[in-house]
Amino acid sequence: MQEFLLPVIKSALQSAAIETDKPVQIEKPTDKKNGDFSTNIALLLSKECRRNPRELAAELIGQMIFPDGTVERIEIAGPGFINFYLTPLFIMQSVEHILLEGKGYGSSCAGKGRTAIVEYVSANPTGPLTIGRGRGGVLGDCIANLLETQGYSLTREYYFNDAGRQMQILGESVRYRYMERCGRDIVFPDSHYQGEYIREIAEILFHEHESSLIDSDDPGIFKDTAESIIFSSIKKTLARIDIRHDSFFNEHTLYIAEENGKSANDRVLELLESKGFIDRYEGATWFLTTKLGQEKDKVLVKSSGEPSYRLPDIAYHLDKYRRKFDLIVNVFGADHIDEYPDVLEALRILGHDTSKMRVAINQFVTTTVDGETVKMSTRKGNADLLDELIDDVGADATRLFFIMRSKDSHLNFDIELAKKQSKDNPVFYLQYAHARICSLLRIAAEEVGFKPDGSGAHLLQRLSLEPEIQLGFTLLDYPEVIRTAIRLLEPQKMVEYLHSVAEQYHKFYQECPILKADPDIRTARLFLSLATRQVLRNGFTILGISAPESM
RNA sequence: GUGCCCGUAGCUCAAUGGAUAGAGCAUCAGCCUUCUAAGCUGAGGGUUACUGGUUCGAGUCCAGUCGGGCGCACCA
């Protein structure tokens, strides 16, 4: 929206014979009194021009030439801000474009012809998904949705490992429960998976094979069965909140030798060694991160001969580079905070452009039940399963609550609040605005034969009341909000914005009669409602929440 | 001990280095013969944890202090 001011200001600088490398910043003041848009350019330049900022502002304004009918007035304010006030006509003409663009409003071609990969969830199939994983999952999914609006060709990837030690323990855990089910007297080890789901898997095996597996030559059946059941349950849980991946990358493949006899892991070692960043001592193979100023070297191959998790991690990201993505986004929880700097360093050493890679880290989740905070614990298996949360509060609330706080903040998930079917619950506030518009449009169609076909959209220009202009102006922010959310990898910005759209609409609805207004004004207000609904819908699509037609 | 994140209204949280720090909930006072009151309007509520620094300007950046969270394995 504010783009049209940029060339105006730049050419004014030129006319005033000011050359600078300072960027021209146009912002939207928080207080409406300070204009629809404002620039601090005079403040920024006053020093290098050695001139009073207000005086400089006055000269710049004198040089500005605006497109016809866009700017109503300009002010110099405070220490030297230049504030722009738009004409209602210009705002409403712009709102008309929202209707023309429809579903595509907010989209752009910024990512056209470019590829991106977003990796998220990536839980190993050792057990059901926890609430903590859910936050990262929704965060990743929304980031992917955001990127899609910019035309990126997108891959949603899930990285997992069905080979390592944890999976072995999983298989053994099932075996123990199976023996138990067969009536054997066993002691279940503390170090193994305690969850009820292990018993359920054992029960399934018992149901199919009865006791015939007790002396089986193939202990792998316990692991394999557990893996396939758990993985499909994870996918099912994710699907309930509309998270679907289109690529599953198995870490295990990085261990397997290719035709030349070398695995992806081997190649990483060779490459790092050729750069002089590998050494062997104490029986292990080390990544010499001390050369990069870190306190300790990091083990890549343990003295047992097995790679540590760092090696396949590097190999995996090398593979992402091999697949030539233009943008690589990784989403994970705060517990992995120390993991990625090493990966990044390795990639940099191997000559890759690490600015392509971005990491979104989400802080942890605590749940509040009856005002009491319950800390997350994977071991205990209490109320921290994502599935149970979805049962409890529904898919929409689950998704929205996970992203309505900044990812850097610890999330306090208030279960009671999420369950409430009332205005306290932010999910309902947003959805109610949408339902209200749908209801209004239904009545308008029946009673006055309103058709949302755009034929009367030009009447929008007739609107000039404060709530109408405010709402329209807010709607025009949408594309900028998407860009900001992407820049910060922060879908929370979208939640906040949509809340303000809903708020503006309710205010408009309250203060401006729609169906009872004169025909032209009525039509115009109905089109404004349509535009609002479009923005809400587009935003809901990115957040992955439903847009109910009635409530 | 150390690396990262956080500390803002009674509670949950906002605020690309900008102007008088904002919402929601809670509290109090108003608005339905009228398109969904699941809504709207208004009021009270703050030394932005603390101390310095950087500059035209700091909740935001820098240094330190204090508090809370998460990591710091030849586990992933």
XYZ file of C-alpha atoms (C1' of nucleotides) in Angstrom:
627
model
C 0.000 0.000 0.000
C 2.656 2.493 0.988
C 4.830 1.562 -1.989
C 3.430 4.409 -4.017
C 5.081 6.903 -1.670
C 8.557 5.527 -2.183
C 9.221 6.962 -5.655
C 7.618 10.226 -4.565
C 10.052 10.648 -1.690
C 13.034 9.485 -3.707
C 12.419 11.936 -6.493
C 11.882 14.706 -3.942
C 15.324 13.906 -2.539
C 16.721 14.124 -6.037
C 15.042 17.442 -6.720
C 16.469 18.771 -3.477
C 19.893 17.570 -4.629
C 20.369 15.287 -1.640
C 22.344 12.128 -2.172
C 22.305 9.492 0.485
C 22.600 5.759 0.981
C 20.190 5.822 3.918
C 17.076 3.781 3.155
C 13.785 5.606 2.845
C 11.559 4.226 5.592
C 7.817 4.521 5.409
C 5.948 3.407 8.450
C 2.413 3.216 9.646
C 2.138 5.259 12.837
C 0.443 3.520 15.726
C -1.538 6.637 16.419
C -3.859 7.682 13.642
C -3.260 11.304 14.553
C 0.195 10.968 13.078
C -1.039 10.233 9.609
C -1.827 7.155 7.587
C 1.825 6.857 6.745
C 4.877 8.707 7.874
C 8.548 8.933 7.083
C 11.485 9.846 9.282
C 13.734 10.671 6.349
C 14.301 14.270 7.435
C 15.403 13.111 10.877
C 17.784 10.585 9.395
C 19.354 13.088 7.017
C 19.514 16.140 9.204
C 22.938 15.249 10.491
C 24.662 14.581 7.190
C 22.964 17.582 5.593
C 23.713 19.648 8.697
C 20.250 21.123 8.620
C 17.368 21.424 10.988
C 15.130 18.381 10.418
C 11.873 20.325 10.303
C 13.306 22.769 7.798
C 14.592 19.877 5.710
C 11.170 18.237 5.894
C 9.569 21.428 4.607
C 11.873 21.560 1.635
C 11.252 17.913 0.769
C 7.513 18.382 0.956
C 7.842 21.269 -1.471
C 9.432 18.889 -3.980
C 6.905 16.091 -3.660
C 4.556 15.314 -6.522
C 1.818 12.790 -5.751
C -0.345 10.785 -8.122
C -3.716 12.514 -8.477
C -6.255 11.998 -5.748
C -4.085 9.929 -3.447
C -2.868 12.217 -0.693
C -5.205 14.575 1.106
C -2.648 16.488 3.117
C 0.885 16.402 4.480
C 2.178 17.576 7.818
C 5.463 18.143 9.508
C 5.159 16.895 13.039
C 7.183 16.453 16.180
C 10.930 16.611 15.699
C 10.643 16.351 11.893
C 8.386 13.508 10.835
C 6.571 13.913 7.551
C 3.043 12.584 7.894
C 0.836 11.659 4.964
C -2.952 11.542 5.055
C -4.668 9.601 2.296
C -7.954 10.532 0.699
C -10.958 8.305 1.486
C -11.465 7.986 -2.251
C -8.034 6.497 -2.760
C -8.499 4.068 0.125
C -11.831 2.850 -1.148
C -10.597 2.513 -4.718
C -7.859 0.310 -3.357
C -10.375 -1.798 -1.446
C -12.068 -2.470 -4.743
C -8.909 -4.236 -5.881
C -9.220 -6.695 -2.999
C -12.464 -7.912 -4.511
C -10.886 -8.261 -7.931
C -7.998 -10.280 -6.561
C -10.183 -12.478 -4.376
C -8.366 -15.558 -3.117
C -5.195 -14.204 -4.627
C -5.259 -11.051 -2.506
C -2.034 -11.000 -0.512
C -0.256 -13.308 -2.898
C 2.727 -12.165 -4.866
C 5.262 -13.424 -7.340
C 8.201 -12.825 -5.027
C 8.939 -16.534 -4.861
C 7.925 -17.421 -8.377
C 10.352 -19.828 -9.987
C 12.041 -20.409 -6.654
C 11.972 -23.545 -4.544
C 11.732 -23.812 -0.800
C 11.782 -26.621 1.704
C 10.269 -26.380 5.151
C 11.166 -29.127 7.566
C 8.947 -29.584 10.596
C 7.645 -32.073 13.145
C 10.401 -34.618 12.349
C 9.576 -36.759 15.369
C 10.961 -40.280 15.372
C 8.235 -42.932 15.483
C 8.869 -43.936 19.081
C 5.558 -42.733 20.475
C 2.512 -40.515 19.998
C 3.028 -36.813 19.354
C 3.235 -34.538 22.348
C 1.778 -31.069 22.695
C 5.243 -29.565 22.390
C 5.678 -31.143 18.971
C 2.315 -29.750 18.015
C 3.467 -26.188 18.428
C 6.418 -26.712 16.113
C 4.178 -28.550 13.678
C 1.656 -25.763 13.402
C 4.380 -23.148 13.268
C 6.072 -24.968 10.392
C 2.821 -25.549 8.577
C 1.865 -21.876 8.761
C 5.296 -20.788 7.580
C 4.909 -23.145 4.637
C 1.458 -21.711 3.902
C 2.871 -18.198 4.040
C 5.628 -19.047 1.583
C 3.154 -20.658 -0.752
C 1.298 -17.362 -1.110
C 4.469 -15.847 -2.512
C 4.638 -18.392 -5.309
C 7.383 -20.641 -3.969
C 7.388 -24.189 -5.186
C 7.273 -25.802 -1.812
C 8.330 -29.075 -0.205
C 7.028 -29.909 3.254
C 9.436 -32.415 4.684
C 9.530 -34.698 7.694
C 12.918 -36.051 8.753
C 12.912 -39.208 10.790
C 14.985 -42.159 11.776
C 13.713 -45.677 12.170
C 17.119 -47.223 12.764
C 18.920 -45.922 15.869
C 19.107 -47.060 19.440
C 15.806 -45.534 20.514
C 13.953 -47.596 17.946
C 15.681 -50.712 19.195
C 14.504 -49.935 22.713
C 11.039 -49.373 21.323
C 11.049 -52.861 19.814
C 12.270 -54.374 23.060
C 9.619 -52.496 25.010
C 6.916 -54.034 22.860
C 8.508 -57.417 23.249
C 8.400 -57.120 27.033
C 4.719 -56.190 26.983
C 4.043 -59.007 24.577
C 5.723 -61.533 26.889
C 3.690 -60.114 29.715
C 0.530 -60.551 27.661
C 1.518 -64.164 27.009
C 1.572 -64.689 30.748
C 5.309 -64.598 31.248
C 6.603 -63.147 34.468
C 8.823 -60.254 33.433
C 10.279 -57.121 34.953
C 9.748 -54.125 32.684
C 12.922 -51.997 32.686
C 12.711 -48.331 33.754
C 14.823 -47.333 30.781
C 12.141 -48.498 28.348
C 9.012 -46.830 27.016
C 6.363 -46.804 29.705
C 3.401 -45.536 27.703
C 0.106 -47.340 27.428
C 0.452 -47.418 23.642
C 3.195 -50.046 23.963
C 0.695 -52.375 25.594
C -1.785 -51.692 22.810
C 0.743 -52.641 20.158
C 1.635 -55.795 22.083
C -2.056 -56.593 22.253
C -2.368 -56.307 18.482
C 0.566 -58.672 18.009
C -0.918 -61.097 20.490
C -4.247 -60.926 18.727
C -2.639 -61.802 15.393
C -0.036 -64.297 16.450
C -1.091 -65.412 19.924
C 1.999 -66.787 21.686
C 3.818 -67.916 18.573
C 6.306 -65.039 18.649
C 7.794 -65.890 22.019
C 10.596 -67.936 20.556
C 10.580 -66.191 17.206
C 13.819 -65.971 15.245
C 12.760 -62.522 14.117
C 12.784 -60.018 16.968
C 12.470 -57.309 14.286
C 8.751 -57.903 14.075
C 8.243 -56.060 17.366
C 10.104 -53.006 16.168
C 8.626 -53.048 12.685
C 5.073 -53.439 13.912
C 5.537 -50.689 16.489
C 7.049 -48.372 13.906
C 4.316 -48.808 11.370
C 1.502 -48.442 13.914
C 3.061 -45.416 15.578
C 3.929 -43.707 12.331
C 0.444 -44.057 10.981
C -0.977 -42.760 14.248
C 1.337 -39.755 14.089
C 0.200 -39.026 10.553
C -3.397 -39.409 11.620
C -2.936 -36.975 14.494
C -1.274 -34.460 12.201
C -4.019 -34.802 9.615
C -6.576 -33.905 12.271
C -5.033 -30.442 12.447
C -4.472 -30.347 8.719
C -0.759 -30.949 8.709
C 0.406 -33.021 5.786
C 3.932 -33.552 4.544
C 4.781 -34.354 0.989
C 8.198 -35.777 1.664
C 9.489 -38.114 4.356
C 13.249 -38.277 4.552
C 14.655 -41.280 6.342
C 17.880 -40.537 8.148
C 18.825 -44.161 7.714
C 19.382 -43.668 3.989
C 22.373 -41.490 4.824
C 24.128 -44.537 6.268
C 23.672 -46.748 3.245
C 26.549 -47.085 0.811
C 25.894 -46.082 -2.778
C 27.406 -47.587 -5.910
C 30.827 -46.133 -5.193
C 30.786 -47.884 -1.834
C 30.375 -44.689 0.149
C 27.470 -43.397 2.170
C 26.365 -39.788 2.450
C 27.914 -39.760 5.916
C 31.236 -40.958 4.497
C 31.209 -38.184 1.942
C 30.711 -35.540 4.621
C 33.718 -36.878 6.499
C 35.827 -36.851 3.341
C 34.824 -33.345 2.432
C 35.431 -31.941 5.901
C 38.723 -33.779 6.078
C 39.859 -32.274 2.797
C 39.219 -28.865 4.350
C 41.277 -29.831 7.384
C 38.434 -29.938 9.895
C 38.641 -33.608 10.873
C 40.896 -35.308 13.366
C 40.908 -38.694 15.079
C 41.767 -39.116 18.714
C 40.541 -41.012 21.764
C 39.200 -43.570 19.352
C 36.655 -41.191 17.835
C 36.437 -38.954 14.786
C 36.056 -35.263 15.588
C 34.814 -32.153 13.862
C 37.418 -29.541 14.796
C 35.030 -26.818 15.904
C 37.732 -25.447 18.206
C 39.239 -24.060 15.009
C 36.081 -21.978 14.735
C 36.376 -20.576 18.212
C 34.197 -23.082 20.034
C 35.246 -24.549 23.343
C 35.155 -28.191 22.359
C 35.472 -30.310 19.259
C 32.399 -32.327 18.374
C 32.260 -36.069 17.879
C 31.120 -37.161 14.438
C 31.940 -40.864 14.690
C 31.900 -42.539 18.064
C 34.630 -44.944 19.130
C 32.086 -47.698 18.568
C 32.225 -46.843 14.886
C 28.680 -45.459 14.795
C 28.086 -41.915 13.642
C 26.794 -39.501 16.290
C 23.632 -37.596 15.357
C 25.658 -34.611 14.131
C 27.135 -36.406 11.163
C 23.862 -37.471 9.495
C 22.468 -34.066 10.363
C 25.156 -32.398 8.308
C 24.733 -34.978 5.560
C 20.983 -34.348 5.552
C 21.398 -30.623 5.108
C 24.020 -31.169 2.483
C 21.376 -33.194 0.706
C 18.976 -30.249 0.902
C 21.639 -28.159 -0.818
C 22.168 -30.917 -3.359
C 18.467 -30.713 -4.149
C 19.083 -27.038 -4.939
C 16.455 -25.352 -2.822
C 16.583 -21.587 -2.929
C 15.285 -21.339 0.602
C 15.714 -23.838 3.421
C 13.645 -23.402 6.561
C 14.035 -25.614 9.613
C 11.567 -25.550 12.454
C 12.381 -27.085 15.788
C 12.023 -26.774 19.528
C 14.242 -24.944 21.972
C 15.840 -28.211 23.077
C 17.665 -28.366 19.755
C 19.073 -24.891 20.055
C 22.676 -26.078 20.205
C 22.361 -28.342 17.238
C 22.211 -26.138 14.245
C 25.272 -23.871 14.655
C 27.537 -26.863 13.986
C 25.532 -27.837 10.934
C 25.712 -24.264 9.718
C 29.477 -24.109 10.223
C 29.990 -27.370 8.360
C 27.919 -26.158 5.423
C 29.810 -22.906 5.343
C 33.172 -24.717 5.361
C 31.964 -26.830 2.446
C 31.325 -23.675 0.475
C 27.547 -23.374 0.710
C 25.636 -20.151 0.990
C 24.219 -20.442 4.496
C 22.128 -17.314 4.125
C 19.659 -19.537 2.258
C 19.032 -21.438 5.430
C 16.766 -20.091 8.138
C 15.877 -21.597 11.468
C 12.709 -21.027 13.442
C 12.968 -22.132 17.031
C 9.876 -22.302 19.179
C 9.945 -22.123 22.950
C 8.202 -24.668 25.083
C 4.574 -25.172 25.933
C 3.021 -25.414 29.330
C -0.637 -26.128 29.786
C -2.901 -24.455 32.279
C -5.810 -26.412 33.669
C -8.078 -24.712 36.199
C -5.551 -21.942 36.602
C -2.796 -24.351 37.484
C 0.270 -24.779 35.325
C 1.119 -28.300 34.322
C 4.634 -28.852 33.117
C 5.278 -30.982 30.113
C 6.658 -34.406 30.740
C 7.107 -37.022 28.046
C 7.795 -39.775 30.534
C 4.733 -39.526 32.715
C 2.358 -39.818 29.819
C -0.213 -37.556 31.490
C -2.330 -35.016 29.630
C 0.372 -33.939 27.211
C -0.646 -35.862 24.131
C -1.500 -33.789 21.113
C -4.352 -36.113 20.245
C -5.976 -35.599 23.622
C -5.618 -31.860 23.302
C -7.388 -31.943 19.932
C -10.149 -34.112 21.443
C -10.463 -31.575 24.188
C -10.445 -28.208 22.420
C -10.860 -29.007 18.714
C -8.603 -28.504 15.729
C -9.160 -24.765 15.247
C -8.359 -23.809 18.820
C -5.366 -26.137 18.861
C -3.886 -24.479 15.806
C -4.660 -20.913 16.729
C -3.475 -21.157 20.323
C -0.146 -22.590 19.205
C 0.624 -19.591 17.041
C -1.157 -16.737 18.760
C 1.959 -16.049 20.822
C 5.346 -15.189 19.442
C 7.450 -18.313 18.948
C 10.120 -16.831 21.231
C 7.711 -16.706 24.154
C 6.874 -19.624 26.317
C 3.358 -20.600 25.490
C 0.833 -20.904 28.222
C -1.922 -23.049 26.754
C -5.050 -22.383 28.764
C -7.182 -25.469 28.137
C -10.275 -24.037 29.784
C -10.103 -20.887 27.691
C -9.625 -22.830 24.472
C -12.719 -24.883 25.249
C -14.952 -21.905 25.928
C -17.587 -21.225 23.317
C -17.562 -17.530 24.135
C -16.000 -14.232 23.302
C -13.145 -14.800 25.744
C -11.831 -17.321 23.289
C -9.907 -15.593 20.487
C -10.809 -18.332 18.033
C -14.458 -17.445 18.358
C -13.863 -13.738 18.072
C -12.232 -14.227 14.676
C -14.684 -16.795 13.393
C -17.680 -14.867 14.610
C -16.714 -11.905 12.450
C -16.694 -14.190 9.424
C -19.985 -15.855 10.304
C -21.597 -12.494 10.904
C -20.658 -11.323 7.418
C -21.929 -14.530 5.839
C -25.213 -14.183 7.637
C -25.555 -10.573 6.574
C -24.865 -11.445 2.948
C -27.454 -14.230 3.037
C -30.113 -11.817 4.217
C -28.992 -9.195 1.711
C -29.364 -11.717 -1.108
C -32.853 -12.695 -0.010
C -34.270 -9.330 0.893
C -32.688 -6.896 -1.553
C -31.328 -9.294 -4.164
C -27.732 -8.330 -3.542
C -25.307 -10.054 -5.899
C -21.625 -10.174 -5.039
C -20.605 -10.050 -8.697
C -18.664 -6.839 -8.574
C -21.134 -4.870 -10.670
C -21.663 -2.316 -7.920
C -18.189 -2.392 -6.430
C -17.384 1.082 -7.716
C -19.927 2.375 -5.196
C -17.313 1.727 -2.508
C -16.032 5.184 -3.405
C -19.148 6.653 -1.869
C -18.084 5.600 1.601
C -16.438 8.170 3.806
C -17.417 7.580 7.448
C -14.685 6.975 9.967
C -15.434 3.290 10.712
C -15.660 2.558 6.985
C -12.375 4.206 6.141
C -10.638 2.647 9.123
C -11.799 -0.808 8.151
C -10.863 -0.321 4.525
C -7.442 0.955 5.448
C -6.858 -2.023 7.731
C -7.800 -4.418 4.930
C -5.142 -2.858 2.743
C -2.448 -3.850 5.214
C -2.841 -7.524 4.509
C -0.098 -8.047 1.898
C 2.408 -6.180 4.065
C 1.487 -8.339 7.061
C 2.227 -11.472 5.061
C 5.626 -10.116 4.100
C 6.403 -9.246 7.715
C 5.304 -12.672 8.934
C 7.602 -14.311 6.402
C 10.524 -12.033 7.132
C 10.293 -12.868 10.831
C 9.098 -16.464 10.316
C 6.335 -15.464 12.676
C 2.717 -16.397 11.859
C 1.687 -14.757 15.133
C 1.778 -11.457 13.225
C -1.070 -12.757 11.111
C -3.155 -13.682 14.148
C -2.710 -10.240 15.601
C -3.619 -8.624 12.318
C -6.750 -10.700 11.756
C -7.857 -9.821 15.248
C -7.662 -6.155 14.334
C -9.612 -6.794 11.122
C -12.368 -8.497 13.121
C -12.356 -5.657 15.602
C -12.661 -3.009 12.888
C -15.464 -4.919 11.274
C -17.483 -5.269 14.458
C -17.097 -1.553 15.022
C -18.220 -0.762 11.502
C -21.157 -3.149 11.834
C -22.185 -1.523 15.080
C -22.018 2.036 13.878
C -23.073 1.843 10.247
C -26.471 0.368 9.392
C -26.116 -1.726 6.297
C -29.400 -3.163 5.074
C -31.333 -0.146 6.247
C -29.149 2.352 4.449
C -29.970 4.007 1.118
C -29.512 1.576 -1.798
C -26.152 2.902 -3.028
C -24.668 3.112 0.450
C -26.136 -0.255 1.286
C -24.484 -1.799 -1.739
C -21.206 -0.117 -0.931
C -21.271 -1.392 2.658
C -22.080 -4.879 1.458
C -19.043 -4.750 -0.809
C -16.922 -3.565 2.081
C -18.209 -6.569 4.022
C -17.307 -8.818 1.118
C -13.792 -7.458 1.035
C -13.487 -8.024 4.775
C -14.693 -11.578 4.414
C -12.130 -12.152 1.693
C -9.279 -10.970 3.882
C -10.480 -13.075 6.812
C -10.784 -16.141 4.601
C -7.374 -15.688 3.051
C -5.864 -15.255 6.495
C -7.703 -18.241 7.946
C -6.382 -20.356 5.083
C -2.831 -19.462 6.019
C -3.461 -20.189 9.682
C -5.295 -23.380 8.784
C -8.482 -22.650 10.699
C -12.001 -23.039 9.392
C -14.238 -20.194 8.251
C -17.748 -21.050 9.499
C -20.666 -19.589 7.543
C -22.840 -19.474 10.607
C -22.358 -19.917 14.320
C 29.843 -22.352 35.345
C 28.414 -21.465 30.111
C 25.222 -20.744 25.240
C 20.232 -19.373 23.661
C 15.149 -17.391 24.872
C 12.133 -14.561 28.194
C 11.069 -10.481 32.119
C 5.880 -4.813 29.780
C -1.333 -3.171 33.374
C -4.024 -7.806 38.644
C -3.700 -12.229 34.528
C -2.362 -13.770 29.183
C 0.335 -11.123 25.685
C 1.498 -6.870 21.519
C 4.629 -2.810 20.095
C 10.416 -3.148 11.507
C 15.132 2.312 16.969
C 10.055 6.713 16.511
C 5.582 10.687 18.546
C 1.074 10.280 24.770
C 3.904 1.997 25.537
C -1.183 -0.910 23.252
C -5.011 -5.261 22.962
C -7.863 -9.238 25.331
C -9.444 -11.148 30.064
C -10.760 -9.501 34.945
C -13.130 -4.850 37.597
C -16.616 -0.689 37.176
C -20.329 2.333 34.119
C -23.329 2.425 29.622
C -25.683 0.381 24.505
C -30.546 -4.726 21.959
C -38.909 -2.834 19.350
C -33.240 -2.216 14.766
C -28.834 -6.586 9.680
C -26.145 -12.527 14.929
C -25.248 -8.551 22.176
C -20.506 -14.845 20.538
C -20.953 -7.605 19.482
C -20.004 -2.182 20.598
C -18.795 2.457 23.704
C -16.433 4.571 28.048
C -13.461 4.504 32.871
C -9.703 2.986 36.167
C -5.137 0.309 36.060
C 2.467 1.233 34.104
C 9.269 3.935 37.222
C 8.572 -1.520 30.388
C 12.948 -6.288 36.573
C 17.407 -3.017 37.972
C 21.996 0.133 36.820
C 24.817 2.469 33.327
C 25.986 3.461 27.981
C 25.142 4.528 22.503
C 21.691 9.050 19.792
C 17.810 13.849 17.619
C 14.952 9.673 19.918
C 15.590 3.224 23.713
C 10.464 -1.451 25.960
C 13.542 -2.297 21.516
C 20.629 -1.752 20.479
C 25.407 -2.429 23.871
C 27.651 -3.697 28.903
C 26.605 -5.384 33.694
C 23.193 -7.056 37.837
C 18.848 -9.831 39.465
C 14.930 -13.374 38.363
C 12.481 -17.596 35.188
C 12.839 -21.366 31.082
C 15.704 -24.623 27.723
C 20.266 -26.770 26.304
C 25.527 -27.813 27.416
C 27.073 -36.735 26.013
C 31.283 -40.854 22.101
C 21.594 -39.702 23.426
C 18.663 -37.996 19.103
